[in-house]
Short mmCIF file of C-alpha atoms in Angstrom, two decimals:
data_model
loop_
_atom_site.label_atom_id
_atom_site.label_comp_id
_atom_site.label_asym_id
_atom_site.label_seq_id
_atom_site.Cartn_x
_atom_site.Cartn_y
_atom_site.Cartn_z
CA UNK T 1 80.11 78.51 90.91
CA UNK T 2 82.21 81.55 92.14
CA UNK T 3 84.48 81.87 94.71
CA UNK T 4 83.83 85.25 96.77
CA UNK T 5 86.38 86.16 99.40
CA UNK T 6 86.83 88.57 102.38
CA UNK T 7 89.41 90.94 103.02
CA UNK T 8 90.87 92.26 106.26
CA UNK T 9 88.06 91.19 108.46
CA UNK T 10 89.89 89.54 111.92
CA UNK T 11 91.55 93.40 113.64
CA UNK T 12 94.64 91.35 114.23
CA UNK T 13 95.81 90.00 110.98
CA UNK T 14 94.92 93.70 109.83
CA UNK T 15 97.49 95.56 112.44
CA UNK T 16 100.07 92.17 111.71
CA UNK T 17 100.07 93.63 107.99
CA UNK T 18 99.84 96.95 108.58
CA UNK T 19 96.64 97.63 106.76
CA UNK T 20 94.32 100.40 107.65
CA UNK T 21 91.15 99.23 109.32
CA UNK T 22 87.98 98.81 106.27
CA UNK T 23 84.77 100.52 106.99
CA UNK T 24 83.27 98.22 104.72
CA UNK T 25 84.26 94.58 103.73
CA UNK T 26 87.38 94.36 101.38
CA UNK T 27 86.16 91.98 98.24
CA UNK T 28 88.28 89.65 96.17
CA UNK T 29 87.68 86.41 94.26
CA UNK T 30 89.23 83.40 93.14
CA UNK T 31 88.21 81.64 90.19
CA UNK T 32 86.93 77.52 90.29
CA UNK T 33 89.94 76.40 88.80
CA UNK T 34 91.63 77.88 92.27
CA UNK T 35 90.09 75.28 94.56
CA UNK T 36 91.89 72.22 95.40
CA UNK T 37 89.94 69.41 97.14
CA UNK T 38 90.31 65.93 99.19
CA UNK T 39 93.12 67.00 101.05
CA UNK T 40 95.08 66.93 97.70
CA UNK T 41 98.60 68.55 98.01
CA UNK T 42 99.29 71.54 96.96
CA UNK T 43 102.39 71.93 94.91
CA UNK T 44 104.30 75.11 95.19
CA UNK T 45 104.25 77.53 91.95
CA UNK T 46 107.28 78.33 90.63
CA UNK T 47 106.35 82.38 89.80
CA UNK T 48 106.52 83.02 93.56
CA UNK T 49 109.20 82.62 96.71
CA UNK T 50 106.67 83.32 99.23
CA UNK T 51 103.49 81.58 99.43
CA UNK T 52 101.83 82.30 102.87
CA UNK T 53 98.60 80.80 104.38
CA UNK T 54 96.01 82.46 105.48
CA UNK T 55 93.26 79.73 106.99
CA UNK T 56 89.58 80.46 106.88
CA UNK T 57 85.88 79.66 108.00
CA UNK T 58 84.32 79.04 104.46
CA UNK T 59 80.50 78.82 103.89
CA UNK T 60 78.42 77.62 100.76
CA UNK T 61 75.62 79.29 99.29
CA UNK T 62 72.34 77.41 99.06
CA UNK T 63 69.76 79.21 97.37
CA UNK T 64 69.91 82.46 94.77
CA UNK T 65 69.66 85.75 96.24
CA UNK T 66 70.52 89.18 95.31
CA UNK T 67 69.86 92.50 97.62
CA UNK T 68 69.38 89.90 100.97
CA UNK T 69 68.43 91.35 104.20
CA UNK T 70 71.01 90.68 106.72
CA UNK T 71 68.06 89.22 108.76
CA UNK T 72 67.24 86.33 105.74
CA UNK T 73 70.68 85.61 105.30
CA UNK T 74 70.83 82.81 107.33
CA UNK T 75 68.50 81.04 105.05
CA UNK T 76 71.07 81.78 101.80
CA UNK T 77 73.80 78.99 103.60
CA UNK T 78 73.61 75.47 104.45
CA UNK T 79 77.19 74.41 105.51
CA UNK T 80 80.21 75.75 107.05
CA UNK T 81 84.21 74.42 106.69
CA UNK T 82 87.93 75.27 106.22
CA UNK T 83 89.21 77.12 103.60
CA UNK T 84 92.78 78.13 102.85
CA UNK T 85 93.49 81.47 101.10
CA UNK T 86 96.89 80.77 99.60
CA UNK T 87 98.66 84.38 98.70
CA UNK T 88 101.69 84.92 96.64
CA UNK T 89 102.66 87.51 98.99
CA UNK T 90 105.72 88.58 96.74
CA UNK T 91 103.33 89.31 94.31
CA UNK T 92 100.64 90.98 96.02
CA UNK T 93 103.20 93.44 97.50
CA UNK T 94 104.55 94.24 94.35
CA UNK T 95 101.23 94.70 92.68
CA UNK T 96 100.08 96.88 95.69
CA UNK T 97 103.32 99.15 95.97
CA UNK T 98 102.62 100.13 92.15
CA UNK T 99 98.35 100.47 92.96
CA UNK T 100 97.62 97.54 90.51
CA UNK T 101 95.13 94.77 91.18
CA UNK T 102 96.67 91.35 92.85
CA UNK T 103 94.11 88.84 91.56
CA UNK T 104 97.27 86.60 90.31
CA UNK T 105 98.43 86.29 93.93
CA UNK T 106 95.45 85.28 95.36
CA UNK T 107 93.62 83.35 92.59
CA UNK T 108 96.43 81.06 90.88
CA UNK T 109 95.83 77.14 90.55
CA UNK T 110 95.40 75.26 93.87
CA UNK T 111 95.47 78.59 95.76
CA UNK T 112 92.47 77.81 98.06
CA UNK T 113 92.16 74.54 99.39
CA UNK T 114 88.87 73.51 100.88
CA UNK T 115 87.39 70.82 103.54
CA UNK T 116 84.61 68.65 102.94
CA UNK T 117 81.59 70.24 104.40
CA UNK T 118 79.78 70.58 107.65
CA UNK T 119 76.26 71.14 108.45
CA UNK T 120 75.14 74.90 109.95
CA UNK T 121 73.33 73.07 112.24
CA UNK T 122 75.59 71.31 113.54
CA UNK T 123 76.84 73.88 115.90
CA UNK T 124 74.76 75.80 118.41
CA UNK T 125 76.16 79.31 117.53
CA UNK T 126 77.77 80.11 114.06
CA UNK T 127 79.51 83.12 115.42
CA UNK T 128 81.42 81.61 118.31
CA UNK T 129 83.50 78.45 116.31
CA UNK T 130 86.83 78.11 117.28
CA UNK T 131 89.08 77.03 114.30
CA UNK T 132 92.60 76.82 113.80
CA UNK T 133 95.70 75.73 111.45
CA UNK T 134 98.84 73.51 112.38
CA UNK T 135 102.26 73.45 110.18
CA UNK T 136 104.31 70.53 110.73
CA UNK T 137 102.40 70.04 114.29
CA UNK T 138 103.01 73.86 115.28
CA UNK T 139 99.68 76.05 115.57
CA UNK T 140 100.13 79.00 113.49
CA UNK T 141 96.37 80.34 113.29
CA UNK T 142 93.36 80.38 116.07
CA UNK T 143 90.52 82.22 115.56
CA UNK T 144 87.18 82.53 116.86
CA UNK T 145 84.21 83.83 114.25
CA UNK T 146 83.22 86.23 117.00
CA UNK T 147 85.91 87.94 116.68
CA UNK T 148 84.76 89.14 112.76
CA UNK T 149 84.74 92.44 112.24
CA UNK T 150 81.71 91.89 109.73
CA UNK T 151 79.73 88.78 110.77
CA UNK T 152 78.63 86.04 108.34
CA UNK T 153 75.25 87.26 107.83
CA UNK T 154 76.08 90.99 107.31
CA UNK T 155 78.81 89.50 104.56
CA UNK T 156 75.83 87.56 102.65
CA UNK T 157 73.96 90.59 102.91
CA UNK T 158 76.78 93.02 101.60
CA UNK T 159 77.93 90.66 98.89
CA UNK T 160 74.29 89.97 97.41
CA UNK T 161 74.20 93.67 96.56
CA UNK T 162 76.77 93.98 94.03
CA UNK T 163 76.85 90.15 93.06
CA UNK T 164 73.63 87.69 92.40
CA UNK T 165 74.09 84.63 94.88
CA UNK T 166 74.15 81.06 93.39
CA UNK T 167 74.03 77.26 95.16
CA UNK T 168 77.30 76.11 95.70
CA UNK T 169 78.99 79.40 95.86
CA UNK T 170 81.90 79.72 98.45
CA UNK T 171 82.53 82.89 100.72
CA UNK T 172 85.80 82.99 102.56
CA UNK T 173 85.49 84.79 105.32
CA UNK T 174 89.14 86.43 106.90
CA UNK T 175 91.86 85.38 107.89
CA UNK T 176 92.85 85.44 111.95
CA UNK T 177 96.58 86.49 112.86
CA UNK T 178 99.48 84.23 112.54
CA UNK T 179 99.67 84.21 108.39
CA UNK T 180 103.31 83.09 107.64
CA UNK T 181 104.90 81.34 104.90
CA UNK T 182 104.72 77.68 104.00
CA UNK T 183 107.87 75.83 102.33
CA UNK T 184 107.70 72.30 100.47
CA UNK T 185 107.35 69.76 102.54
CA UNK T 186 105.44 71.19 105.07
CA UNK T 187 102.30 69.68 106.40
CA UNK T 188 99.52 71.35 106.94
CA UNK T 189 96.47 70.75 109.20
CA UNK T 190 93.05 72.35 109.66
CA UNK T 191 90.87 72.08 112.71
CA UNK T 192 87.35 73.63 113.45
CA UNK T 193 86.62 73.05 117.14
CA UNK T 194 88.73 69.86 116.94
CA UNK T 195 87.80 68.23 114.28
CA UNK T 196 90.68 68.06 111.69
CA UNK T 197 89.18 68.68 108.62
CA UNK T 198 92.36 69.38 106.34
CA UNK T 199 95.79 67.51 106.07
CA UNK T 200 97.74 67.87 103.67
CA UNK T 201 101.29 68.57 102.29
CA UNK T 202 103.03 71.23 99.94
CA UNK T 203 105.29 69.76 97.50
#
């Protein structure tokens, strides 16, 4: 499985970071060995002295598909949940002021956390689900999917051109405002609508 990710898609958390507005979605990926599972902790690397979370509505892939129509993609996903994007922003910054890629600060061990799974169906409209992020009891993140610049089906269709679709791939899909930095022994808890879904700690 792969791990595909999007970039700059919430207009917020693009002006927070003073990034210029994509006409097109902004790619990355994580490797498997990234995700970290069952509310595990996450234990802070020692290469960086800012880790920052970025929370995220995460789908998975359910059937192959390359070159999808926006208007079948809602067949190519079965299940939504919470993702966190954990970025080495020390890193990334430095990799960015010199034009070089920054797949180390976004793709090290345990950098993207992931809830167990909910069904699609679950929820009357995919495009309006609230979801949030708490550290130590403090919201941090809301978001609302209707508030994507690119929507979940135009993503499927977008990434299918350049990459062939597989079951049980993962799409992050942006990041709302509010990304910050997390510090060992913080706690950290995921809601969509309000159902917590992750809770765990950083040591």
């Amino acid at each position: 499985m792969k791990i595909l990710a999007i970039g700059r898609n919430y207009g917020d958390h693009i002006k927070e970071l003073e990034n210029e507005r994509p006409d097109e979605p902004v790619i990355f990926t994580k490797p498997d060995t990234a995700l970290l599972k069952n509310n595990d902790p996450f234990y802070y690397p020692p290469f960086s002295n800012d880790i920052h979370h970025e929370v995220e509505l995460i789908i998975r892939i359910c059937k192959e598909g390359k070159f999808v129509k926006e208007e079948h993609a809602h067949k190519y996903y079965d299940k939504i949940g919470l993702g966190i994007d954990f970025t080495a922003r020390d890193l990334q910054s430095k990799a960015k002021e010199k034009g070089l890629p920054w797949d180390i600060a976004k793709g090290f061990n345990g950098s993207a956390p992931i809830s167990e799974w909910l069904e699609k169906k679950e929820f009357e409209d995919l495009q309006k689900v609230n979801f949030s992020l708490k550290v130590n009891g403090e919201l941090k993140q809301e978001g609302n999917s209707a508030l994507m610049l690119f929507p979940i089906d135009y993503i499927i269709s977008y990434l299918s051109k350049f990459f062939t679709l597989k079951t049980g791939d993962i799409i992050f899909t942006g990041t709302p405002k509010g990304v910050g930095p997390v510090s060992i022994g913080d706690k950290l808890e995921g809601y969509i609508e309000n159902q917590k879904l992750l809770d765990f700690e950083i040591k």
